[in-house]
């Protein structure tokens, strides 16, 4: 290949930034319908002090992106909010309680569990007196794998005053999070809002690719319609896989000096990445050519809006 860096493909395709990086970047947030609906329901839940919300989805469906987006929407004038990411399954109830207390504004949490709970309760009363809501977002919540941790969360949800709860908690995790919740049935019964994030359909995949290209400074669609259809099939509409595949395709396309990424480039890169064509059909169409024609028509409409 003639160009060996991402800078080469940026110049070749007229882009200012890498459009398909998997690194978190709020600029590239894509309002897919499932994410829009989930965010709307979650914001209503915390604003109404519903207590516990749960968001589940497979790997790469945008749970962390949604958690960060929700945090951005929680204005400091109305909310005391934080995001905790569970990086391993060895978290203890004491560690969890201390970190939640710190993120809610307890400056020097004690070492004794009951002391921390008292400090946290007093802080939550202060937040409530200010007319604000307390919200803790827990990402990678499938890591919370013990009954003791689930019981601790149930105890936190019991921090309330007559008429309303003092703390809202939202879990974001893989589907096995549901099994964790069942370790403590009373906690599972307290889920007030449950959202499921799924993969994008073919039209959603096309809109997603076009959205990220525009944010990256693109002035045109650099993927042919049948290439987008192939991206959808090999990625099964999972955003993280779409990013990885499209990034490789742009690099390859620049090396081959093609004006657009073709279906063959997508197939070659999917094989190199060991991606298998998924069972996802093109938005339910039986005929592949009809599906590609609909993507082409959609791309025409999208480009006219730009």
Tab-separated table of C-alpha atoms in Angstrom:
chain	number	residue	atom	x	y	z
A	1	UNK	CA	0.000	0.000	0.000
A	2	UNK	CA	1.247	3.453	-0.847
A	3	UNK	CA	0.128	5.200	2.331
A	4	UNK	CA	1.084	3.801	5.710
A	5	UNK	CA	-0.603	6.137	8.203
A	6	UNK	CA	-4.094	7.304	9.103
A	7	UNK	CA	-2.971	10.779	7.995
A	8	UNK	CA	-2.676	9.350	4.504
A	9	UNK	CA	-6.257	8.169	4.362
A	10	UNK	CA	-7.536	11.384	5.934
A	11	UNK	CA	-5.983	13.401	3.134
A	12	UNK	CA	-7.068	10.927	0.472
A	13	UNK	CA	-10.733	11.003	1.508
A	14	UNK	CA	-10.831	14.685	2.474
A	15	UNK	CA	-11.237	14.167	6.208
A	16	UNK	CA	-9.950	16.259	9.101
A	17	UNK	CA	-10.206	13.648	11.862
A	18	UNK	CA	-10.366	9.879	12.130
A	19	UNK	CA	-14.095	9.144	11.778
A	20	UNK	CA	-14.130	5.600	13.110
A	21	UNK	CA	-11.993	5.577	16.214
A	22	UNK	CA	-13.408	3.481	19.053
A	23	UNK	CA	-12.024	5.906	21.634
A	24	UNK	CA	-14.821	7.731	23.496
A	25	UNK	CA	-15.457	11.091	21.829
A	26	UNK	CA	-18.627	13.057	22.514
A	27	UNK	CA	-18.391	14.775	19.116
A	28	UNK	CA	-19.233	11.529	17.341
A	29	UNK	CA	-22.253	10.588	19.448
A	30	UNK	CA	-24.943	9.154	17.174
A	31	UNK	CA	-28.580	9.481	18.177
A	32	UNK	CA	-29.846	6.093	17.089
A	33	UNK	CA	-33.495	5.485	17.912
A	34	UNK	CA	-32.747	2.987	20.739
A	35	UNK	CA	-30.299	5.450	22.328
A	36	UNK	CA	-32.721	8.366	22.016
A	37	UNK	CA	-35.528	6.388	23.645
A	38	UNK	CA	-33.269	5.001	26.387
A	39	UNK	CA	-31.872	8.445	27.250
A	40	UNK	CA	-35.345	9.964	27.348
A	41	UNK	CA	-36.622	7.271	29.715
A	42	UNK	CA	-33.560	7.397	31.954
A	43	UNK	CA	-33.651	11.177	32.319
A	44	UNK	CA	-37.330	10.988	33.219
A	45	UNK	CA	-36.562	8.276	35.784
A	46	UNK	CA	-33.851	10.232	37.608
A	47	UNK	CA	-35.795	13.489	37.425
A	48	UNK	CA	-38.731	11.685	39.034
A	49	UNK	CA	-36.548	9.954	41.641
A	50	UNK	CA	-37.609	6.493	40.476
A	51	UNK	CA	-34.586	4.886	42.150
A	52	UNK	CA	-33.111	2.178	39.950
A	53	UNK	CA	-32.662	2.048	36.179
A	54	UNK	CA	-30.977	-0.677	34.124
A	55	UNK	CA	-29.507	-0.539	30.620
A	56	UNK	CA	-28.353	-3.806	29.060
A	57	UNK	CA	-26.815	-4.530	25.678
A	58	UNK	CA	-24.293	-6.781	24.007
A	59	UNK	CA	-20.630	-5.848	23.558
A	60	UNK	CA	-20.157	-2.795	21.356
A	61	UNK	CA	-23.771	-1.565	21.322
A	62	UNK	CA	-22.925	1.806	22.886
A	63	UNK	CA	-23.654	1.414	26.614
A	64	UNK	CA	-20.608	3.416	27.723
A	65	UNK	CA	-21.353	6.053	25.092
A	66	UNK	CA	-24.908	6.346	26.402
A	67	UNK	CA	-23.687	6.556	30.011
A	68	UNK	CA	-21.348	9.430	29.124
A	69	UNK	CA	-24.072	11.127	27.117
A	70	UNK	CA	-26.462	10.880	30.052
A	71	UNK	CA	-23.850	12.344	32.388
A	72	UNK	CA	-23.499	15.326	30.029
A	73	UNK	CA	-27.261	15.888	30.220
A	74	UNK	CA	-27.297	15.993	34.025
A	75	UNK	CA	-26.819	19.706	34.600
A	76	UNK	CA	-24.921	20.537	37.806
A	77	UNK	CA	-27.566	23.058	38.779
A	78	UNK	CA	-30.129	20.279	39.036
A	79	UNK	CA	-28.117	17.137	39.710
A	80	UNK	CA	-25.229	15.835	41.793
A	81	UNK	CA	-24.071	13.105	39.426
A	82	UNK	CA	-21.146	10.783	38.857
A	83	UNK	CA	-20.030	7.896	36.670
A	84	UNK	CA	-18.281	4.884	38.187
A	85	UNK	CA	-16.725	2.289	35.886
A	86	UNK	CA	-16.296	-1.207	37.292
A	87	UNK	CA	-12.969	-2.422	35.886
A	88	UNK	CA	-12.853	-5.785	37.667
A	89	UNK	CA	-15.073	-8.143	39.647
A	90	UNK	CA	-13.083	-7.894	42.893
A	91	UNK	CA	-14.873	-4.782	44.144
A	92	UNK	CA	-15.919	-4.979	47.792
A	93	UNK	CA	-19.041	-3.408	49.318
A	94	UNK	CA	-16.798	-1.159	51.447
A	95	UNK	CA	-14.844	0.107	48.411
A	96	UNK	CA	-18.074	0.743	46.537
A	97	UNK	CA	-19.725	2.609	49.375
A	98	UNK	CA	-16.683	4.810	49.988
A	99	UNK	CA	-16.330	5.771	46.321
A	100	UNK	CA	-20.024	6.568	45.925
A	101	UNK	CA	-19.828	8.748	49.041
A	102	UNK	CA	-16.797	10.592	47.667
A	103	UNK	CA	-18.447	11.178	44.294
A	104	UNK	CA	-21.552	12.514	46.005
A	105	UNK	CA	-19.383	15.079	47.781
A	106	UNK	CA	-18.424	13.467	51.097
A	107	UNK	CA	-14.930	14.897	51.524
A	108	UNK	CA	-13.493	12.469	54.102
A	109	UNK	CA	-15.417	9.193	54.230
A	110	UNK	CA	-14.794	7.168	57.378
A	111	UNK	CA	-13.488	3.630	57.456
A	112	UNK	CA	-16.481	2.058	59.179
A	113	UNK	CA	-19.389	1.132	56.915
A	114	UNK	CA	-22.037	2.571	59.226
A	115	UNK	CA	-20.095	5.819	59.538
A	116	UNK	CA	-19.892	6.141	55.750
A	117	UNK	CA	-23.609	5.455	55.416
A	118	UNK	CA	-24.368	8.195	57.934
A	119	UNK	CA	-22.080	10.625	56.124
A	120	UNK	CA	-23.646	9.750	52.780
A	121	UNK	CA	-27.177	10.104	54.130
A	122	UNK	CA	-26.383	13.554	55.535
A	123	UNK	CA	-24.839	14.600	52.220
A	124	UNK	CA	-27.861	13.347	50.299
A	125	UNK	CA	-30.101	15.406	52.587
A	126	UNK	CA	-28.008	18.473	51.708
A	127	UNK	CA	-28.380	17.759	47.987
A	128	UNK	CA	-32.139	17.332	48.401
A	129	UNK	CA	-32.396	20.576	50.374
A	130	UNK	CA	-30.714	22.325	47.424
A	131	UNK	CA	-33.523	21.083	45.182
A	132	UNK	CA	-31.202	18.766	43.279
A	133	UNK	CA	-31.242	15.053	42.464
A	134	UNK	CA	-28.436	12.633	43.347
A	135	UNK	CA	-27.537	10.245	40.519
A	136	UNK	CA	-24.879	7.531	40.320
A	137	UNK	CA	-24.214	5.854	36.959
A	138	UNK	CA	-22.469	2.468	37.125
A	139	UNK	CA	-20.836	1.308	33.878
A	140	UNK	CA	-19.699	-2.300	33.294
A	141	UNK	CA	-22.156	-3.259	36.020
A	142	UNK	CA	-21.982	-6.937	35.010
A	143	UNK	CA	-18.770	-6.933	37.080
A	144	UNK	CA	-20.889	-6.662	40.244
A	145	UNK	CA	-21.162	-10.403	40.692
A	146	UNK	CA	-21.876	-10.996	44.376
A	147	UNK	CA	-25.042	-10.976	46.429
A	148	UNK	CA	-23.299	-8.720	48.971
A	149	UNK	CA	-22.845	-6.003	46.343
A	150	UNK	CA	-26.449	-6.265	45.226
A	151	UNK	CA	-27.574	-6.028	48.844
A	152	UNK	CA	-25.418	-2.924	49.278
A	153	UNK	CA	-27.174	-1.246	46.374
A	154	UNK	CA	-30.536	-2.173	47.835
A	155	UNK	CA	-29.430	-0.523	51.078
A	156	UNK	CA	-28.435	2.620	49.190
A	157	UNK	CA	-31.852	2.773	47.565
A	158	UNK	CA	-33.355	2.651	51.056
A	159	UNK	CA	-31.819	6.054	51.794
A	160	UNK	CA	-34.976	8.134	51.532
A	161	UNK	CA	-37.236	10.594	53.293
A	162	UNK	CA	-41.040	10.502	53.382
A	163	UNK	CA	-42.324	10.878	49.857
A	164	UNK	CA	-39.144	10.440	47.873
A	165	UNK	CA	-35.853	8.634	47.424
A	166	UNK	CA	-32.578	10.443	47.973
A	167	UNK	CA	-30.437	8.503	45.504
A	168	UNK	CA	-30.920	7.305	41.938
A	169	UNK	CA	-28.755	4.539	40.488
A	170	UNK	CA	-28.459	3.485	36.841
A	171	UNK	CA	-26.661	0.280	35.859
A	172	UNK	CA	-25.137	-0.105	32.385
A	173	UNK	CA	-23.953	-3.608	31.557
A	174	UNK	CA	-23.899	-6.748	29.461
A	175	UNK	CA	-26.948	-9.049	29.503
A	176	UNK	CA	-25.486	-11.099	32.383
A	177	UNK	CA	-26.211	-8.070	34.581
A	178	UNK	CA	-29.761	-9.426	34.771
A	179	UNK	CA	-28.422	-12.566	36.478
A	180	UNK	CA	-26.537	-10.417	38.987
A	181	UNK	CA	-29.706	-8.552	39.886
A	182	UNK	CA	-31.459	-11.837	40.580
A	183	UNK	CA	-28.866	-12.552	43.299
A	184	UNK	CA	-30.964	-10.188	45.401
A	185	UNK	CA	-34.635	-10.575	44.353
A	186	UNK	CA	-35.839	-7.527	46.331
A	187	UNK	CA	-33.371	-5.385	44.362
A	188	UNK	CA	-34.477	-6.882	41.042
A	189	UNK	CA	-38.050	-5.963	41.930
A	190	UNK	CA	-37.052	-2.345	42.377
A	191	UNK	CA	-35.975	-1.785	38.775
A	192	UNK	CA	-38.150	1.144	37.721
A	193	UNK	CA	-36.808	1.538	34.159
A	194	UNK	CA	-35.214	-1.151	31.996
A	195	UNK	CA	-33.738	-0.379	28.553
A	196	UNK	CA	-32.305	-2.751	25.960
A	197	UNK	CA	-29.713	-1.537	23.456
A	198	UNK	CA	-29.477	-3.496	20.241
A	199	UNK	CA	-27.607	-3.379	16.966
A	200	UNK	CA	-28.337	-0.960	14.121
A	201	UNK	CA	-30.357	-2.060	11.112
A	202	UNK	CA	-29.018	-1.446	7.606
A	203	UNK	CA	-30.475	2.047	7.327
A	204	UNK	CA	-29.181	2.865	10.784
A	205	UNK	CA	-25.733	1.610	9.773
A	206	UNK	CA	-25.736	3.871	6.714
A	207	UNK	CA	-26.854	6.876	8.786
A	208	UNK	CA	-24.209	6.089	11.398
A	209	UNK	CA	-21.395	5.934	8.817
A	210	UNK	CA	-22.525	9.152	7.147
A	211	UNK	CA	-22.863	10.919	10.517
A	212	UNK	CA	-19.320	10.045	11.575
A	213	UNK	CA	-17.874	11.029	8.208
A	214	UNK	CA	-19.534	14.456	8.441
A	215	UNK	CA	-18.304	15.048	11.995
A	216	UNK	CA	-14.808	14.157	10.754
A	217	UNK	CA	-15.061	16.868	8.099
A	218	UNK	CA	-16.168	14.715	5.180
A	219	UNK	CA	-17.980	16.400	2.323
A	220	UNK	CA	-19.144	13.241	0.558
A	221	UNK	CA	-20.073	9.633	1.168
A	222	UNK	CA	-16.904	7.629	0.582
A	223	UNK	CA	-18.574	4.202	0.882
A	224	UNK	CA	-20.523	2.769	-2.031
A	225	UNK	CA	-24.038	1.587	-1.204
A	226	UNK	CA	-23.172	-2.085	-1.611
A	227	UNK	CA	-20.108	-1.513	0.578
A	228	UNK	CA	-22.365	-0.158	3.335
A	229	UNK	CA	-24.597	-3.204	2.944
A	230	UNK	CA	-21.525	-5.402	3.364
A	231	UNK	CA	-20.381	-3.422	6.421
A	232	UNK	CA	-23.784	-3.995	7.961
A	233	UNK	CA	-23.714	-7.712	7.287
A	234	UNK	CA	-20.171	-8.282	8.572
A	235	UNK	CA	-20.638	-6.061	11.640
A	236	UNK	CA	-24.213	-7.209	12.331
A	237	UNK	CA	-24.903	-3.524	12.981
A	238	UNK	CA	-22.736	-3.382	16.129
A	239	UNK	CA	-21.253	0.154	16.301
A	240	UNK	CA	-17.872	-0.936	17.637
A	241	UNK	CA	-17.439	-3.457	14.820
A	242	UNK	CA	-18.677	-0.905	12.272
A	243	UNK	CA	-15.931	1.444	13.460
A	244	UNK	CA	-13.204	-1.175	13.289
A	245	UNK	CA	-14.218	-2.416	9.856
A	246	UNK	CA	-14.741	1.044	8.346
A	247	UNK	CA	-11.423	2.303	9.701
A	248	UNK	CA	-9.600	-0.588	8.034
A	249	UNK	CA	-11.549	-0.048	4.824
A	250	UNK	CA	-10.547	3.618	4.620
A	251	UNK	CA	-6.912	2.700	5.158
A	252	UNK	CA	-7.107	0.046	2.428
A	253	UNK	CA	-9.033	2.301	0.051
A	254	UNK	CA	-6.437	5.036	0.383
A	255	UNK	CA	-3.667	2.539	-0.280
A	256	UNK	CA	-5.460	1.362	-3.439
A	257	UNK	CA	-6.216	4.972	-4.457
A	258	UNK	CA	-9.920	4.276	-4.886
A	259	UNK	CA	-12.365	7.173	-4.954
A	260	UNK	CA	-14.789	5.207	-2.758
A	261	UNK	CA	-14.677	2.135	-0.563
A	262	UNK	CA	-16.077	-0.761	-2.588
A	263	UNK	CA	-17.868	-3.906	-1.534
A	264	UNK	CA	-14.756	-5.954	-2.349
A	265	UNK	CA	-12.627	-3.838	-0.028
A	266	UNK	CA	-15.130	-4.442	2.774
A	267	UNK	CA	-15.106	-8.179	2.104
A	268	UNK	CA	-11.303	-8.288	2.076
A	269	UNK	CA	-11.003	-6.303	5.316
A	270	UNK	CA	-13.711	-8.352	7.007
A	271	UNK	CA	-11.761	-11.498	6.170
A	272	UNK	CA	-8.555	-9.942	7.487
A	273	UNK	CA	-10.357	-9.109	10.724
A	274	UNK	CA	-11.920	-12.581	10.851
A	275	UNK	CA	-15.451	-11.169	10.787
A	276	UNK	CA	-18.204	-13.456	9.598
A	277	UNK	CA	-21.268	-12.247	7.710
A	278	UNK	CA	-24.045	-12.077	10.272
A	279	UNK	CA	-27.609	-13.193	9.927
A	280	UNK	CA	-28.871	-9.598	9.991
A	281	UNK	CA	-30.782	-8.876	6.810
A	282	UNK	CA	-30.957	-5.488	5.141
A	283	UNK	CA	-33.708	-3.977	7.279
A	284	UNK	CA	-35.877	-6.993	6.626
A	285	UNK	CA	-35.657	-6.935	2.829
A	286	UNK	CA	-35.486	-10.357	1.223
A	287	UNK	CA	-33.802	-9.210	-1.956
A	288	UNK	CA	-30.234	-7.908	-1.540
A	289	UNK	CA	-30.449	-5.619	-4.568
A	290	UNK	CA	-33.628	-4.022	-3.217
A	291	UNK	CA	-31.842	-3.391	0.075
A	292	UNK	CA	-28.892	-1.729	-1.644
A	293	UNK	CA	-31.264	0.396	-3.738
A	294	UNK	CA	-32.958	1.621	-0.576
A	295	UNK	CA	-29.595	2.489	0.986
A	296	UNK	CA	-28.653	4.405	-2.174
A	297	UNK	CA	-31.897	6.375	-2.027
A	298	UNK	CA	-31.372	7.107	1.652
A	299	UNK	CA	-27.790	8.272	1.068
A	300	UNK	CA	-29.022	10.619	-1.640
A	301	UNK	CA	-31.441	12.211	0.835
A	302	UNK	CA	-28.775	12.470	3.542
A	303	UNK	CA	-26.262	14.133	1.217
A	304	UNK	CA	-28.869	16.655	0.086
A	305	UNK	CA	-29.291	17.752	3.734
A	306	UNK	CA	-25.566	18.352	4.198
